[in-house]
mmCIF file of C-alpha atoms in Angstrom:
data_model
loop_
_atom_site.group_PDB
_atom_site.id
_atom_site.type_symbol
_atom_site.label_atom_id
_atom_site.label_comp_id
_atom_site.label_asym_id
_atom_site.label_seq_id
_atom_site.Cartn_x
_atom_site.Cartn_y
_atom_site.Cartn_z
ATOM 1 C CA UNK A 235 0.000 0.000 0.000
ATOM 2 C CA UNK A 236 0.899 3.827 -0.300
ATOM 3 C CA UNK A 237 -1.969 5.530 0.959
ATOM 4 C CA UNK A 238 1.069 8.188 2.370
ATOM 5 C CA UNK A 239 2.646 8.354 -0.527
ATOM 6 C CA UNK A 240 3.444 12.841 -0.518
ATOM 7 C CA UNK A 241 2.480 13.378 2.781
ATOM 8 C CA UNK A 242 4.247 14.241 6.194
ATOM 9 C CA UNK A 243 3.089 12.197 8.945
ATOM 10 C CA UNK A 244 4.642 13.587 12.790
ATOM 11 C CA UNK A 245 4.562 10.817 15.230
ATOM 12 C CA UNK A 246 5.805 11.921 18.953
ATOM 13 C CA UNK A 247 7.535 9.306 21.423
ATOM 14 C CA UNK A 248 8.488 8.017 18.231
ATOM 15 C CA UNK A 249 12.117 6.291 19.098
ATOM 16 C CA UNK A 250 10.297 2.995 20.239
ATOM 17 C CA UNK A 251 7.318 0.469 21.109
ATOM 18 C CA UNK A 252 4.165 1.969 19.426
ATOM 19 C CA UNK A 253 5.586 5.512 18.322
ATOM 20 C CA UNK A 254 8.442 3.384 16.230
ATOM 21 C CA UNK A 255 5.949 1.238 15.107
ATOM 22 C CA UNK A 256 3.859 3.203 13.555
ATOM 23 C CA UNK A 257 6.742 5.444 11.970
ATOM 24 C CA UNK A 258 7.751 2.316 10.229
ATOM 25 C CA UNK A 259 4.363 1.887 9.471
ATOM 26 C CA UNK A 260 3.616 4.825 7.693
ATOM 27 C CA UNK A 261 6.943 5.043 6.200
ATOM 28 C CA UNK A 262 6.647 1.900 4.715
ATOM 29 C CA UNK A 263 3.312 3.602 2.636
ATOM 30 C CA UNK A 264 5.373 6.617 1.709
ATOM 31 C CA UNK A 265 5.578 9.087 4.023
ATOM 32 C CA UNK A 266 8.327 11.518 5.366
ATOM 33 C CA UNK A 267 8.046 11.159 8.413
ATOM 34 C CA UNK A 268 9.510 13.556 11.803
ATOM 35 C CA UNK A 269 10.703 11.493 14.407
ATOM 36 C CA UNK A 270 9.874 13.322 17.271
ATOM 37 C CA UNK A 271 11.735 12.052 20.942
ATOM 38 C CA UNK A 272 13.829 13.493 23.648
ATOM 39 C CA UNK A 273 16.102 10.173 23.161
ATOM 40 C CA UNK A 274 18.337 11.658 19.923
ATOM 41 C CA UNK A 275 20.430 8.021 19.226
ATOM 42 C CA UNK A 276 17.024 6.348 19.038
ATOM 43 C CA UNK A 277 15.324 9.014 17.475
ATOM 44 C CA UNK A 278 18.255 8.846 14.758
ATOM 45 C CA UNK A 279 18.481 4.980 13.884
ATOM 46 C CA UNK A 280 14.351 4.913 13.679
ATOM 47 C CA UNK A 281 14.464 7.622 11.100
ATOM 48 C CA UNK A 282 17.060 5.747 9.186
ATOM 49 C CA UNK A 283 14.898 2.495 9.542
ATOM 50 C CA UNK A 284 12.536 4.711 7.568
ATOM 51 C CA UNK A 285 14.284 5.997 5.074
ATOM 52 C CA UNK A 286 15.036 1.917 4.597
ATOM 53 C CA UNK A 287 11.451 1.065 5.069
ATOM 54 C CA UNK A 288 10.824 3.056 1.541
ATOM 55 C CA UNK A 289 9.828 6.598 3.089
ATOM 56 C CA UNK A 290 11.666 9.211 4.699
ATOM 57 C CA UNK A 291 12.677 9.638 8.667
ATOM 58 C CA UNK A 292 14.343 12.987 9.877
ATOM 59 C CA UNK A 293 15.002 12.732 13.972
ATOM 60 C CA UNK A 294 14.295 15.945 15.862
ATOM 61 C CA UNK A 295 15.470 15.846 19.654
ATOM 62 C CA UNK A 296 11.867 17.680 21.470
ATOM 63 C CA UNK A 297 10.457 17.506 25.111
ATOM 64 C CA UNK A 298 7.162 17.850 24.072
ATOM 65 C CA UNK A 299 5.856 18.932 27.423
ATOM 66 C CA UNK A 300 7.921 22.080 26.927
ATOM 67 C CA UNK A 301 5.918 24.535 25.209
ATOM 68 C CA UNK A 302 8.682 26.403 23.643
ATOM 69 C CA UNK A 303 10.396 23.325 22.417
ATOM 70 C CA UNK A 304 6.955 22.261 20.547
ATOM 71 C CA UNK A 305 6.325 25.422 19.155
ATOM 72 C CA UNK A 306 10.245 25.573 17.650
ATOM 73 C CA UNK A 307 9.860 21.665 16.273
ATOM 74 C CA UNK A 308 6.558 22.480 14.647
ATOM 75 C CA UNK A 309 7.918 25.410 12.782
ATOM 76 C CA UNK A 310 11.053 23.612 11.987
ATOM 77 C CA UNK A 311 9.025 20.531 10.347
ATOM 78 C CA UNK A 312 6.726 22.540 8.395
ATOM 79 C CA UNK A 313 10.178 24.163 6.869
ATOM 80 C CA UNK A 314 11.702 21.204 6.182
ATOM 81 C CA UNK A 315 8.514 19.324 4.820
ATOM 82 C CA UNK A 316 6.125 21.999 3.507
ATOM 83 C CA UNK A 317 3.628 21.122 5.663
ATOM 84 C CA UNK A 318 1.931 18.799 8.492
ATOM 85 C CA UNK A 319 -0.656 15.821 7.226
ATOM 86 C CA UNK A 320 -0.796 13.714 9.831
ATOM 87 C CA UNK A 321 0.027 13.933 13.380
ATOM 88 C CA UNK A 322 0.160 10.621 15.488
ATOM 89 C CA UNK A 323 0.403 11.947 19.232
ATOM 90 C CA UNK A 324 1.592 8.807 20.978
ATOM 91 C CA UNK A 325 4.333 10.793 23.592
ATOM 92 C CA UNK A 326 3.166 9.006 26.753
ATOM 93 C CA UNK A 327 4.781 7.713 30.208
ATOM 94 C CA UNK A 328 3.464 5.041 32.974
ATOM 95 C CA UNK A 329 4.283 4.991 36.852
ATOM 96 C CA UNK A 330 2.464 2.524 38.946
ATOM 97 C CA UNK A 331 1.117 3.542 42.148
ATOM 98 C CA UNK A 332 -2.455 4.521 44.147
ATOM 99 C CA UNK A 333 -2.900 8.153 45.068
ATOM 100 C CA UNK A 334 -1.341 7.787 48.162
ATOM 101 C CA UNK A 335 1.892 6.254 46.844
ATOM 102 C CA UNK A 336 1.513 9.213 43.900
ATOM 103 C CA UNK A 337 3.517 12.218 44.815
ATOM 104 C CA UNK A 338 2.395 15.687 43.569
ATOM 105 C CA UNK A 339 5.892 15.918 41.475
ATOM 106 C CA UNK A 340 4.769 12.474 39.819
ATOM 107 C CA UNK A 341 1.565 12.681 39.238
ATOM 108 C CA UNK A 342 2.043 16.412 37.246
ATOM 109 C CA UNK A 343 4.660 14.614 34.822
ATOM 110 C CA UNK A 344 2.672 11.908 34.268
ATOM 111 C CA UNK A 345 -0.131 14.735 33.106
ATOM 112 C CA UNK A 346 2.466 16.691 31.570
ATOM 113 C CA UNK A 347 3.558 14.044 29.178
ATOM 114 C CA UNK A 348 0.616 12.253 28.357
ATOM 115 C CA UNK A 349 -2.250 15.182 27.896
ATOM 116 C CA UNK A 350 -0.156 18.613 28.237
ATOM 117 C CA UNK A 351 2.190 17.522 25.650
ATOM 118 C CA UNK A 352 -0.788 16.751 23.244
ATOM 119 C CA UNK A 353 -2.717 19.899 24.241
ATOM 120 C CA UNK A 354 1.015 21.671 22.685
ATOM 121 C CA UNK A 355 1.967 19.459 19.832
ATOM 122 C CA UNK A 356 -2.258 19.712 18.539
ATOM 123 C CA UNK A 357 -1.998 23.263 19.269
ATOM 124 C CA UNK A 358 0.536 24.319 17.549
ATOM 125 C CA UNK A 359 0.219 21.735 14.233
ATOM 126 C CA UNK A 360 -3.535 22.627 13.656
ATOM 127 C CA UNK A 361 -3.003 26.048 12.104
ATOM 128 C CA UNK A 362 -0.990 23.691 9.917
ATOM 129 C CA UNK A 363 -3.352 21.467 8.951
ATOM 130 C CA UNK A 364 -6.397 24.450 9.006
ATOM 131 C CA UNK A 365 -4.090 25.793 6.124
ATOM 132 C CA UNK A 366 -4.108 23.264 3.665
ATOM 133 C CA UNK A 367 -7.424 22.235 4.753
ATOM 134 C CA UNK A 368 -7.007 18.617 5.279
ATOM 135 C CA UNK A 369 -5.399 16.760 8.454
ATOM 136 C CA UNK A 370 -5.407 13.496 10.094
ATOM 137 C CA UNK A 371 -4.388 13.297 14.153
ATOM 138 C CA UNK A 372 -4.480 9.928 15.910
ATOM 139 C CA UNK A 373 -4.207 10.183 19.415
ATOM 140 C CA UNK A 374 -2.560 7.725 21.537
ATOM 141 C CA UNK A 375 -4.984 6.345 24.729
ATOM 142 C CA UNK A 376 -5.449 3.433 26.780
ATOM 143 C CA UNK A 377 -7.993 1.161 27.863
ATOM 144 C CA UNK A 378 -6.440 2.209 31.076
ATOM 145 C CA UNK A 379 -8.103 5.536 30.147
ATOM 146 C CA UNK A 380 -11.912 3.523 29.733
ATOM 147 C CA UNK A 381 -12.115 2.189 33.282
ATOM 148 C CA UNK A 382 -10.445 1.650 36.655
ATOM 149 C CA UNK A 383 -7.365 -0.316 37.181
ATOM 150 C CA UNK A 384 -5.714 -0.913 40.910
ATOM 151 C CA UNK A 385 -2.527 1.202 41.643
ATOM 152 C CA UNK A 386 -2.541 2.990 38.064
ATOM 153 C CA UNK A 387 -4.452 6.116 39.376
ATOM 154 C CA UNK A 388 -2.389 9.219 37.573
ATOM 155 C CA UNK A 389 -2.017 6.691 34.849
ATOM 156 C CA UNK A 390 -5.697 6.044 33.988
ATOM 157 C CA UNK A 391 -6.926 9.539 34.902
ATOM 158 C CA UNK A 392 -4.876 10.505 31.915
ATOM 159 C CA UNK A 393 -5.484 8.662 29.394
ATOM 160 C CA UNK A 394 -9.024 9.276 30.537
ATOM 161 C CA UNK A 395 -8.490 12.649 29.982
ATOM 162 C CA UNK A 396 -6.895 11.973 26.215
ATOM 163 C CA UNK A 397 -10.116 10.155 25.330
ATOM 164 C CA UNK A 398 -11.818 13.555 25.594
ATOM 165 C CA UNK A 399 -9.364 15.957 24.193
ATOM 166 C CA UNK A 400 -9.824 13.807 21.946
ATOM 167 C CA UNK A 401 -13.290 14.307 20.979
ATOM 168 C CA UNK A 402 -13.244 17.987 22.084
ATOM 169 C CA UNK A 403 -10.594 18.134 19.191
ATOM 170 C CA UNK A 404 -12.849 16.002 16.369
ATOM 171 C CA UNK A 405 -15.953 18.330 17.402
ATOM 172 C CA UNK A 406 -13.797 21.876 16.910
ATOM 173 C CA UNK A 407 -12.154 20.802 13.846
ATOM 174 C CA UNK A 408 -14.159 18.548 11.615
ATOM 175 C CA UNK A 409 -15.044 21.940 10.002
ATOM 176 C CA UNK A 410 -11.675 22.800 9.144
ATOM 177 C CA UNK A 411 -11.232 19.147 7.038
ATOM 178 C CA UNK A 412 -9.311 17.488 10.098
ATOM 179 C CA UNK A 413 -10.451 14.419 11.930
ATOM 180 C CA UNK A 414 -8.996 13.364 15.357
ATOM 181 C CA UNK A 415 -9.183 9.628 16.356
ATOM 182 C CA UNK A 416 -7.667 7.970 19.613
ATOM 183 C CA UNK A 417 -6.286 4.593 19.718
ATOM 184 C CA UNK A 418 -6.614 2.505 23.124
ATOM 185 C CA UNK A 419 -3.866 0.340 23.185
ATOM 186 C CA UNK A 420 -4.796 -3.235 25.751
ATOM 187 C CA UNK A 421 -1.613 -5.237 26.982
ATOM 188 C CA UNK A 422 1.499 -4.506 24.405
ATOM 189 C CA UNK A 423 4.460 -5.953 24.886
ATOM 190 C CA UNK A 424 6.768 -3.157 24.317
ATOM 191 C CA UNK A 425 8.201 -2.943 28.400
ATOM 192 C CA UNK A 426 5.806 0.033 28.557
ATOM 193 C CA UNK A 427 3.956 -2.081 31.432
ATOM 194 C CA UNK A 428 6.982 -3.062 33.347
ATOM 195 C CA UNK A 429 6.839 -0.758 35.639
ATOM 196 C CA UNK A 430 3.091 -1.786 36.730
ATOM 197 C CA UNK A 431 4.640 -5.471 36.981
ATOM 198 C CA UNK A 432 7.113 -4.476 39.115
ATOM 199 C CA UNK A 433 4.596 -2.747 41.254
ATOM 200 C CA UNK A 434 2.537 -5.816 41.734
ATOM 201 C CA UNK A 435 5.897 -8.083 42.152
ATOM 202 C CA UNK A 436 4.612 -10.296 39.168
ATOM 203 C CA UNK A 437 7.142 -12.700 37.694
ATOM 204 C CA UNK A 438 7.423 -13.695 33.876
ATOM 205 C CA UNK A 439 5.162 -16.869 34.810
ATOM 206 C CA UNK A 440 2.306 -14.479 36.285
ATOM 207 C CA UNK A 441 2.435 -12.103 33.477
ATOM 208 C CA UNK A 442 2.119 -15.052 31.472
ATOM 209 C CA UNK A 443 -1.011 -16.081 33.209
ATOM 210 C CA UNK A 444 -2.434 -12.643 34.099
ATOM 211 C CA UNK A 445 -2.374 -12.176 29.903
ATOM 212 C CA UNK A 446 -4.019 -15.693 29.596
ATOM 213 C CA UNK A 447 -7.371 -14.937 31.986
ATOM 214 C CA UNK A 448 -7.767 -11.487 31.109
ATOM 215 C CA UNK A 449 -7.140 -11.576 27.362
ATOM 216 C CA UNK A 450 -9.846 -13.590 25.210
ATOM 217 C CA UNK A 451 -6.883 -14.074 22.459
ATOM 218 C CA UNK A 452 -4.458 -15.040 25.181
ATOM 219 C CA UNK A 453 -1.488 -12.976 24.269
ATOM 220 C CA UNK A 454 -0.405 -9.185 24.586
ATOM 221 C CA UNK A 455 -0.343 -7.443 21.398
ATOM 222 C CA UNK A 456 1.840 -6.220 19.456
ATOM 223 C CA UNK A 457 4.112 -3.053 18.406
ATOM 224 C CA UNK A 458 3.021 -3.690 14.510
ATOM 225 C CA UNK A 459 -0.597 -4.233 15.379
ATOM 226 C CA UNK A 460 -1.260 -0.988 17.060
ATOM 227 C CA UNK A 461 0.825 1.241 14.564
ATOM 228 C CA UNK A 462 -1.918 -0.742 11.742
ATOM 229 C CA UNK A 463 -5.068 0.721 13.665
ATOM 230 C CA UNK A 464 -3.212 4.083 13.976
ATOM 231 C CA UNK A 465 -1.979 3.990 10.109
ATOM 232 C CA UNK A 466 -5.878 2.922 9.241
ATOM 233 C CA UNK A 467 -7.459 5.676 10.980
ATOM 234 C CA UNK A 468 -4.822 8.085 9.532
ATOM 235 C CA UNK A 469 -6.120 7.342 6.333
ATOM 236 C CA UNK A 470 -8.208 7.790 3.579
ATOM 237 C CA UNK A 471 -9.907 4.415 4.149
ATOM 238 C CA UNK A 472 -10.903 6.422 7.781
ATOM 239 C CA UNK A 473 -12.073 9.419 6.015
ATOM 240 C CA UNK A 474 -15.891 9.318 7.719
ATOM 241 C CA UNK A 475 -14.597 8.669 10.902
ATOM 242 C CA UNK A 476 -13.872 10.953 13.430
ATOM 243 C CA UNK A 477 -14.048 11.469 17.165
ATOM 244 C CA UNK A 478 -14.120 7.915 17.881
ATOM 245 C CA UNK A 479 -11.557 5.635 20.345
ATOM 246 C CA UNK A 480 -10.609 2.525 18.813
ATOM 247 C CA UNK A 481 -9.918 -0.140 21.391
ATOM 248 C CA UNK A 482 -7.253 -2.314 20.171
ATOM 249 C CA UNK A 483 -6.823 -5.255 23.083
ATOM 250 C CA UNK A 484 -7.632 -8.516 22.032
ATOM 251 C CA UNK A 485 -10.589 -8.693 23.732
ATOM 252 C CA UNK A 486 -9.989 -7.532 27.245
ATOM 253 C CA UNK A 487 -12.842 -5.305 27.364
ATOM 254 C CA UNK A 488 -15.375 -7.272 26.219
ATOM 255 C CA UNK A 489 -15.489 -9.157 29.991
ATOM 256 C CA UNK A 490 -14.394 -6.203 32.144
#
């Protein structure tokens, strides 16, 4: 396929799991794509896996919870590219913990990386996207953000909260040609999780069976199938759809 084929696709938290997934992804149907990461090595060797994946990768070293760095990386990719079609906002961190083991320094990253950061990068790359009149943004959830989980509290409240920037963002901007989707991401096994495992002191044999009762398919899922729901609703094949949250879990949900 090469449904990207001429367009610029910006994926955040891009140097690995999901983010480098779906870089690939959409690199492999064409696109230039801006690797956007704090981690500049990384960054680097997935934009040269894109440029070998049959697109075009181009690192750019961003906190994205700085406002000032977002605004600078924005400006710099529409220079480089000549504009902004698609924006996957996947930038995202997880600390385990209950609100009493959640201290007020912890729980403000956690909301500074996973909804602040998208409030900037949107922000900032929708006067982009308002220009040419046309835009795609995937944002990156959780089912974590779709109900409660034990010891996951800043966690879950936001991803929660990405849900409904997430419509909030469809609703403002449908007019202006742009559609905003969210992915919800179940179990992955990308190490994102680890530090929930190590909460709960699970071993490699408990993760193994806490996958098997909870998830219908009886496996975590992976990198390549969560950058495929991101790359569809990206799309043209998407182009009705907007405002929705895609859950993408092997089933989890469907008994919770």
């Amino acid at each position: 396929m090469s449904r990207f084929e001429g367009k610029t696709v910006v994926v955040t938290g891009a140097a690995h799991g999901i983010g480098r997934a779906s870089a690939l992804r959409f690199a492999s149907e064409g696109a230039s794509v801006a690797i956007v990461d704090m981690r500049a090595e990384e960054g680097q060797l997935v934009a040269d896996e894109c440029s070998r994946a049959g697109g075009r990768g181009v690192p750019y070293e961003v906190d994205v919870s700085d406002a000032d760095q977002v605004s600078d990386v924005v400006r710099r990719i529409g220079a480089d590219f000549g504009g902004i079609d698609v924006l996957h906002s996947h930038a995202g961190r997880l600390r385990a913990g209950t609100v009493a083991e959640t201290d007020l320094e912890e729980w403000n990253r956690t909301f500074a990386v996973n909804v602040t950061s998208m409030f900037l990068v949107v922000r900032s790359v929708v006067p982009v996207m308002q220009a040419k009149g046309a835009g795609a943004i995937v944002t990156t959830g959780s089912i974590s953000g779709l109900f409660g989980e034990p010891a996951l509290s800043a966690y879950t409240a936001s991803k929660a909260a990405v849900v409904n920037l997430t419509r909030s963002l469809a609703i403002d901007y449908a007019s202006s040609g742009i559609r905003v989707n969210c992915v919800c991401p179940g179990w992955v096994d990308t190490g994102f999780n680890d530090p929930q495992f190590v909460h709960d002191g699970l071993s490699e044999a408990d993760i193994k069976t806490l996958i098997e009762r909870t998830v219908p398919m009886g496996r975590q899922g992976l990198p390549e199938e969560m950058a495929a729901a991101v790359a569809f609703l990206a799309s043209d094949d998407a182009s009705y759809i907007t405002g929705q949250t895609l859950v993408v879990d092997g089933g989890l949900l469907c008994h919770v």
